[in-house]
Amino acid sequence: MHPDVAEVLITSDELQARIQQLADEISVHYAGKEPLLLAVLKGSVVFLADLMRALSVPHAIDFMATSSYGAATESSGVVRILKDLDEPIEGRDVLLVEDIIDSGNTLGYLRNLLLARNPASLHIVTLLSKPSRREVDVPVDWVGFEIPDKFVIGYGLDYNERYRDLPYIGVLKQDMYA
Ligand code: PRP
């Protein structure tokens, strides 16, 4: 275990097993279709990489990068688009892939933005969800794990851009950020 990690919340094996379950359900849902997996940078890239290889339906991928306008406006759900999609999504079956839903502000904003572009359908999968932190109620179709309100890192999630490479979801030691 990494010395900055207080505890492992979800092991690598548990992640892989759950992602295969999610992929099986998602593959059934999209049978006969060719969805566009839309990942929100950067945290979701590791989840996307494993999820897409576990899917049995053909699919394309694309990326968006967002940034919150800062603490003062976070609760208003204002999100800045740093990188938009490469292609239009009108008429496409879009699956939004997130690593974690915390307040729900990012997802709530993105969902409205994407729906305004008239996709054939829009569904959401998130690896992690912190229900106790939710401010904006966003309908999520698949949730990997509901987790308590702890500072989690690893498997794509960072603290100051570190720890994204850890193969498990860990809780960061408090003295690393206090
Ligand atoms: C995280 C995560 C979501 C958002 C969730 O991204 O990937 O996009 O925060 O928080 P919310 O539900 O409160 O809006 P982050 O801003 O940490 O960027 P990163 O993925 O590049 O690390």
XYZ file of C-alpha atoms in Angstrom, residues 27-144:
118
model
C -23.855 -4.196 -23.169
C -27.353 -5.668 -22.782
C -28.850 -2.183 -22.675
C -27.107 -1.136 -25.916
C -27.517 -4.422 -27.802
C -27.743 -3.690 -31.529
C -26.586 -0.107 -31.059
C -23.210 1.612 -31.190
C -23.032 4.042 -28.260
C -20.638 6.938 -27.852
C -18.804 6.741 -24.534
C -18.148 10.249 -23.381
C -15.593 10.552 -20.608
C -14.992 13.628 -18.513
C -11.285 14.283 -18.057
C -9.205 13.537 -16.238
C -10.371 11.292 -13.430
C -12.523 8.986 -15.548
C -9.846 7.841 -18.004
C -8.809 4.799 -15.978
C -12.418 3.692 -15.500
C -13.145 4.305 -19.190
C -10.119 2.254 -20.244
C -11.280 -0.774 -18.248
C -14.991 -0.336 -18.951
C -14.588 -0.104 -22.728
C -12.518 -3.282 -22.858
C -15.184 -5.131 -20.850
C -18.048 -4.086 -23.163
C -19.254 -6.496 -25.811
C -20.960 -3.875 -28.007
C -19.088 -1.761 -30.563
C -18.676 1.806 -29.400
C -16.789 5.039 -29.962
C -15.162 7.256 -27.342
C -14.793 10.991 -26.954
C -13.651 13.341 -24.210
C -14.658 16.564 -22.526
C -12.674 18.581 -20.011
C -14.431 20.779 -17.480
C -13.455 23.006 -14.651
C -15.517 24.447 -11.862
C -15.506 28.231 -11.635
C -14.361 27.951 -8.025
C -15.764 27.512 -4.567
C -18.025 30.571 -4.626
C -19.960 29.487 -7.691
C -19.716 25.728 -7.357
C -23.126 25.435 -5.741
C -24.684 27.306 -8.664
C -23.467 24.489 -10.898
C -21.520 26.744 -13.232
C -18.963 24.624 -15.048
C -16.450 25.868 -17.598
C -15.836 23.746 -20.705
C -12.070 23.489 -21.250
C -12.319 20.962 -24.080
C -15.462 20.179 -25.997
C -16.322 17.020 -27.932
C -14.689 16.408 -31.302
C -17.941 15.408 -33.031
C -21.623 16.409 -32.806
C -23.769 14.035 -30.740
C -27.108 14.711 -32.425
C -28.847 11.374 -32.974
C -26.175 9.408 -31.087
C -26.712 7.120 -28.110
C -24.471 8.790 -25.554
C -23.151 7.197 -22.377
C -21.549 9.730 -20.059
C -18.736 8.086 -18.069
C -17.759 9.662 -14.739
C -15.344 8.562 -12.053
C -17.174 10.151 -9.128
C -20.319 12.124 -8.367
C -19.921 14.336 -5.360
C -22.229 17.394 -5.240
C -23.666 16.480 -8.643
C -22.975 19.976 -9.988
C -20.648 18.882 -12.790
C -22.943 16.127 -13.968
C -26.081 18.242 -13.665
C -24.553 20.947 -15.820
C -23.125 18.535 -18.390
C -26.367 16.612 -18.656
C -28.318 19.751 -19.566
C -25.641 20.855 -21.994
C -25.617 17.481 -23.755
C -29.412 17.118 -23.846
C -29.598 20.492 -25.631
C -27.586 18.902 -28.468
C -30.365 16.366 -29.157
C -28.692 12.979 -28.691
C -30.894 9.949 -29.453
C -30.432 8.989 -25.807
C -28.305 10.001 -22.851
C -27.385 7.679 -20.012
C -24.893 8.028 -17.197
C -22.509 5.601 -15.525
C -20.334 6.544 -12.581
C -17.815 4.352 -10.841
C -18.255 6.066 -7.463
C -20.988 8.089 -5.802
C -21.009 9.964 -2.511
C -24.757 10.233 -1.854
C -24.291 12.164 1.395
C -22.699 15.060 -0.520
C -25.375 15.496 -3.168
C -26.671 19.026 -3.827
C -28.043 18.470 -7.328
C -30.184 15.427 -8.015
C -29.052 13.869 -11.298
C -30.532 10.612 -12.610
C -27.697 8.081 -12.804
C -28.316 4.807 -14.614
C -25.389 2.754 -13.309
C -23.382 3.278 -10.113
C -20.354 1.121 -9.382
